[in-house]
Amino acid sequence: MEISHDNPTPVTALGFSRPSSGQGNSDQPWEQMAMEQEDEDLYLRELAGVDSCEDATNLRVVVNTATTTVSHLGQKLPNLQELNLSSSVLESLRDLGTGFRRLQVLWVSRCSLTGLEGVAGLPALRELYASYNDIAHLQPLDSCSELEVLDMEGNCIEDIDELHALRTGCSNLQCLTLTGNPITDMQDYRSQVAAMLPGLQTLDDNSLSRNHSSSSAPAPTTLQPMQQPLDSGNGAAPDAAGSGQQAGAPNGT
C-alpha cells in the first residue's frame, strides 16, 4: 500500500526504527517503511490506534491510487465507520472497492476527483465531504438513501437539474453545501434549491426557513359587524334623525 509523502501521521509518531540499510531517516515516506516491514496490517493498526484491524473505526491517511491499490482495505478494516482521504490522489471512488459496508463518513476533499462514480459501493454512507474537486454531476448519489450531509463546496455544479438525484435518492438529506459552484449564481438560488429539496434544513451553512403554511394559506377574512336591517313593524326603534323630526313636528290637534 503506497502512502504519499504528506501522510498526516508522521512515521516518527509510529515508533518504527530506521531501515537496516542505514539510508534515509525515520521520516522517510511511509510506503518505503511499509515495504521494508512487509506488514501492511501493522501500519494500518498504528494509524488507527488499535491492536487489531477489526477494531478500527476511523482512519486518516493520504494515498495515491494512480500508483497503488486500496480496494482491499474494506476487507482489512471491516468495521471502519469514518475514513479521511483528503488531499489524496484518487482517480475515482471506485478505487475504494465495495468492502466498506459500514462506512458512514467519508472525506475526499482536494482529491482531484472528476466524478462520484463508485459511491454506490458505500451503502451505509451518511456524510460525504467532497469539497474542492472537479465534480459537475450528482447523479451517482441517487443510490445513497442514507445520506444526510453533503459538502460539495468548490466544485463545478451549475445546473439545478443536478439536484434531481438528491431529491429522488437522498430522502434523508438535511445539510447541503454548494458554495463556490456556478449554481450559486443562479437567480433565486436558495428558493429554487429549497423547492427542489423540501426536506433540506441547511444550505451553505445557513438554515432554510420555510413558512409554507403561512405563505400558501389565504389571509383570514376580517369579520365586519353586521348591520341590523330596519324593521318596518311597530316594534322598530326609530333612528336618531327620525326621532328628531318627529319631536319637531307640529301637533295637529
C-alpha positions as a printed NumPy array, in Angstrom:
array([[   0.   ,    0.   ,    0.   ],
       [   1.526,    3.313,   -1.048],
       [   1.118,    6.429,    1.055],
       [   2.155,    9.877,   -0.137],
       [   4.915,   11.932,    1.437],
       [   2.457,   14.242,    3.18 ],
       [   0.81 ,   11.412,    5.086],
       [  -0.942,   13.067,    8.047],
       [   0.532,   10.591,   10.525],
       [   4.34 ,   11.024,   10.561],
       [   6.376,    7.839,   10.557],
       [   8.211,    9.07 ,   13.654],
       [   4.941,    9.029,   15.545],
       [   4.527,    5.339,   14.815],
       [   7.694,    4.343,   16.684],
       [   9.347,    2.389,   13.871],
       [  13.121,    2.06 ,   13.693],
       [  15.317,    3.203,   10.846],
       [  15.798,    0.836,    7.926],
       [  18.592,   -1.663,    8.274],
       [  20.328,   -0.264,    5.189],
       [  21.1  ,    2.886,    7.148],
       [  19.914,    5.107,    4.301],
       [  17.423,    7.835,    4.983],
       [  15.917,    8.578,    8.359],
       [  12.853,    7.803,   10.398],
       [  10.899,   10.476,    8.496],
       [  11.171,    8.695,    5.171],
       [   7.994,    8.108,    3.117],
       [   5.527,    5.785,    4.736],
       [   5.314,    3.444,    1.759],
       [   9.044,    2.764,    1.96 ],
       [   8.702,    1.775,    5.591],
       [   5.793,   -0.475,    4.682],
       [   7.784,   -2.259,    2.021],
       [  10.652,   -2.855,    4.411],
       [   8.438,   -4.096,    7.209],
       [   6.358,   -6.144,    4.764],
       [   3.385,   -5.82 ,    7.06 ],
       [   0.647,   -3.505,    5.889],
       [  -1.606,   -4.573,    8.74 ],
       [   0.904,   -3.272,   11.247],
       [   0.847,    0.191,    9.733],
       [  -2.927,    0.267,    9.496],
       [  -3.194,   -0.669,   13.155],
       [  -0.736,    2.045,   14.107],
       [  -2.56 ,    4.66 ,   12.069],
       [  -5.929,    3.667,   13.51 ],
       [  -4.544,    3.308,   17.04 ],
       [  -5.882,   -0.196,   17.566],
       [  -4.478,   -3.633,   18.315],
       [  -6.488,   -5.338,   15.599],
       [  -7.649,   -4.138,   12.207],
       [ -11.107,   -5.438,   13.046],
       [ -11.279,   -2.907,   15.89 ],
       [ -10.558,    0.126,   13.709],
       [ -13.489,    2.524,   13.386],
       [ -11.722,    5.567,   11.913],
       [  -8.679,    6.164,    9.751],
       [  -6.916,    9.216,    8.338],
       [  -4.464,    8.519,    5.54 ],
       [  -3.229,   10.035,    2.267],
       [  -2.922,    7.721,   -0.744],
       [  -2.297,    7.86 ,   -4.463],
       [  -4.451,    5.373,   -6.325],
       [  -2.611,    6.075,   -9.553],
       [   0.287,    4.023,   -8.228],
       [  -1.251,    1.734,   -5.65 ],
       [  -4.384,   -0.262,   -4.879],
       [  -6.61 ,    0.443,   -1.89 ],
       [  -9.712,   -1.512,   -2.881],
       [  -8.746,   -4.266,   -0.43 ],
       [  -8.832,   -2.006,    2.633],
       [ -12.535,   -2.584,    3.15 ],
       [ -11.847,   -6.253,    3.838],
       [  -8.935,   -5.444,    6.141],
       [ -10.975,   -2.847,    8.08 ],
       [ -14.487,   -4.329,    8.09 ],
       [ -15.813,   -2.138,   10.913],
       [ -14.451,    1.184,    9.71 ],
       [ -17.018,    3.961,   10.09 ],
       [ -15.01 ,    7.086,    9.252],
       [ -12.381,    7.394,    6.524],
       [ -10.491,   10.61 ,    5.794],
       [  -8.649,   10.58 ,    2.468],
       [  -8.48 ,   14.349,    1.964],
       [  -5.532,   15.597,   -0.098],
       [  -5.089,   12.153,   -1.639],
       [  -4.949,   11.498,   -5.363],
       [  -7.995,    9.421,   -6.325],
       [  -8.778,    8.505,   -9.889],
       [ -12.308,    7.512,   -8.848],
       [ -14.323,    6.5  ,   -5.811],
       [ -14.403,    3.099,   -7.47 ],
       [ -10.822,    2.81 ,   -6.224],
       [ -12.253,    2.204,   -2.745],
       [ -13.903,   -1.019,   -3.829],
       [ -17.051,   -2.403,   -2.22 ],
       [ -15.684,   -3.631,    1.097],
       [ -16.541,   -0.582,    3.226],
       [ -20.028,   -1.831,    4.049],
       [ -20.234,    0.054,    7.37 ],
       [ -18.542,    3.293,    6.387],
       [ -20.707,    6.241,    7.427],
       [ -18.432,    9.286,    6.968],
       [ -16.052,    9.891,    4.067],
       [ -13.736,   12.857,    3.488],
       [ -12.355,   13.182,   -0.049],
       [ -11.655,   16.906,   -0.247],
       [  -8.948,   18.068,   -2.668],
       [  -8.534,   14.609,   -4.189],
       [  -8.635,   15.611,   -7.898],
       [ -11.934,   13.782,   -8.348],
       [ -13.896,   14.464,  -11.53 ],
       [ -16.965,   12.442,  -10.572],
       [ -18.722,   10.483,   -7.839],
       [ -18.998,    7.183,   -9.674],
       [ -18.408,    4.328,   -7.26 ],
       [ -20.157,    5.9  ,   -4.295],
       [ -22.81 ,    3.196,   -4.588],
       [ -20.238,    0.839,   -3.086],
       [ -20.707,    2.616,    0.255],
       [ -24.277,    1.624,    1.212],
       [ -24.163,    2.991,    4.79 ],
       [ -22.745,    6.416,    3.88 ],
       [ -24.36 ,    9.233,    5.872],
       [ -21.887,   12.097,    5.405],
       [ -19.816,   12.896,    2.32 ],
       [ -17.293,   15.734,    2.261],
       [ -16.034,   16.164,   -1.312],
       [ -15.131,   19.839,   -1.47 ],
       [ -12.626,   21.372,   -3.883],
       [ -12.66 ,   18.761,   -6.607],
       [ -13.809,   18.989,  -10.252],
       [ -17.199,   17.311,   -9.895],
       [ -20.031,   18.531,  -12.119],
       [ -22.669,   15.802,  -11.767],
       [ -24.545,   14.432,   -8.755],
       [ -26.401,   11.59 ,  -10.469],
       [ -24.298,    8.825,   -8.805],
       [ -25.722,    9.907,   -5.451],
       [ -29.206,    8.704,   -6.351],
       [ -28.373,    5.409,   -4.644],
       [ -27.279,    6.972,   -1.335],
       [ -30.509,    6.574,    0.581],
       [ -28.822,    7.092,    3.97 ],
       [ -27.02 ,   10.332,    3.063],
       [ -27.714,   13.196,    5.485],
       [ -24.819,   15.615,    4.925],
       [ -23.28 ,   16.529,    1.56 ],
       [ -20.456,   19.042,    1.175],
       [ -19.704,   19.883,   -2.465],
       [ -18.107,   23.291,   -1.95 ],
       [ -15.776,   24.492,   -4.69 ],
       [ -16.825,   22.074,   -7.428],
       [ -18.336,   22.556,  -10.915],
       [ -22.076,   22.059,  -10.357],
       [ -24.03 ,   24.561,  -12.443],
       [ -27.435,   23.102,  -13.303],
       [ -30.349,   22.97 ,  -10.875],
       [ -31.39 ,   19.7  ,  -12.542],
       [ -28.385,   18.05 ,  -10.913],
       [ -30.34 ,   18.179,   -7.657],
       [ -32.942,   15.743,   -9.006],
       [ -30.66 ,   12.885,   -7.973],
       [ -30.703,   14.184,   -4.404],
       [ -34.458,   14.599,   -4.457],
       [ -35.155,   11.064,   -5.669],
       [ -32.344,    9.143,   -3.989],
       [ -31.394,   11.063,   -0.827],
       [ -34.632,   11.414,    1.095],
       [ -32.739,   11.846,    4.38 ],
       [ -30.554,   14.733,    3.179],
       [ -30.57 ,   17.558,    5.719],
       [ -27.422,   19.621,    5.085],
       [ -26.081,   20.65 ,    1.669],
       [ -23.13 ,   22.889,    0.806],
       [ -22.765,   24.215,   -2.738],
       [ -20.769,   27.372,   -2.037],
       [ -18.265,   28.099,   -4.801],
       [ -20.217,   26.238,   -7.507],
       [ -21.612,   28.051,  -10.574],
       [ -25.123,   27.067,   -9.497],
       [ -25.   ,   29.617,   -6.692],
       [ -25.013,   32.44 ,   -9.273],
       [ -28.468,   31.392,  -10.407],
       [ -31.328,   33.787,   -9.752],
       [ -33.396,   32.786,   -6.708],
       [ -30.812,   30.11 ,   -5.983],
       [ -31.822,   29.421,   -2.388],
       [ -35.551,   29.349,   -3.068],
       [ -35.106,   27.009,   -6.034],
       [ -32.943,   24.612,   -4.031],
       [ -35.44 ,   24.711,   -1.169],
       [ -38.269,   23.89 ,   -3.57 ],
       [ -36.297,   21.055,   -5.127],
       [ -35.311,   19.537,   -1.757],
       [ -38.226,   20.04 ,    0.649],
       [ -36.556,   18.073,    3.448],
       [ -33.372,   20.152,    3.42 ],
       [ -32.701,   22.057,    6.64 ],
       [ -29.36 ,   23.765,    5.99 ],
       [ -27.975,   25.199,    2.753],
       [ -24.433,   26.598,    2.633],
       [ -24.201,   26.626,    6.436],
       [ -27.36 ,   28.721,    6.771],
       [ -30.729,   27.45 ,    7.911],
       [ -33.542,   27.296,    5.413],
       [ -36.668,   28.898,    6.801],
       [ -39.893,   27.687,    5.317],
       [ -43.289,   29.164,    6.15 ],
       [ -45.341,   27.198,    3.697],
       [ -48.366,   27.157,    5.942],
       [ -48.467,   30.918,    6.381],
       [ -47.434,   31.846,    2.851],
       [ -49.731,   29.467,    0.996],
       [ -52.814,   29.736,    3.181],
       [ -55.269,   32.532,    2.273],
       [ -55.323,   35.523,    4.535],
       [ -58.067,   35.277,    7.166],
       [ -61.206,   37.294,    6.461],
       [ -61.882,   40.116,    8.894],
       [ -65.469,   39.891,   10.009],
       [ -67.356,   43.188,    9.95 ],
       [ -70.216,   43.931,   12.345],
       [ -73.462,   43.047,   10.698],
       [ -75.85 ,   45.991,   10.307],
       [ -79.316,   45.228,   11.536],
       [ -81.986,   45.925,    8.878],
       [ -84.6  ,   48.459,    9.694],
       [ -87.823,   46.834,   10.862],
       [ -90.971,   48.441,    9.472],
       [ -93.001,   46.918,   12.224],
       [ -94.285,   48.747,   15.315],
       [ -91.501,   47.363,   17.46 ],
       [ -88.713,   49.035,   15.477],
       [ -86.741,   51.714,   17.259],
       [ -86.538,   54.928,   15.222],
       [ -83.115,   56.285,   14.273],
       [ -81.749,   59.49 ,   15.719],
       [ -82.706,   61.59 ,   12.696],
       [ -86.228,   60.248,   12.626],
       [ -86.642,   60.855,   16.291],
       [ -85.615,   64.499,   15.911],
       [ -88.014,   65.119,   13.06 ],
       [ -90.885,   63.573,   14.967],
       [ -90.117,   65.694,   18.014],
       [ -90.161,   68.893,   15.978],
       [ -93.382,   68.136,   14.076],
       [ -96.365,   70.437,   14.849],
       [ -99.254,   69.   ,   16.741],
       [-102.322,   68.787,   14.589],
       [-104.704,   68.79 ,   17.495]])
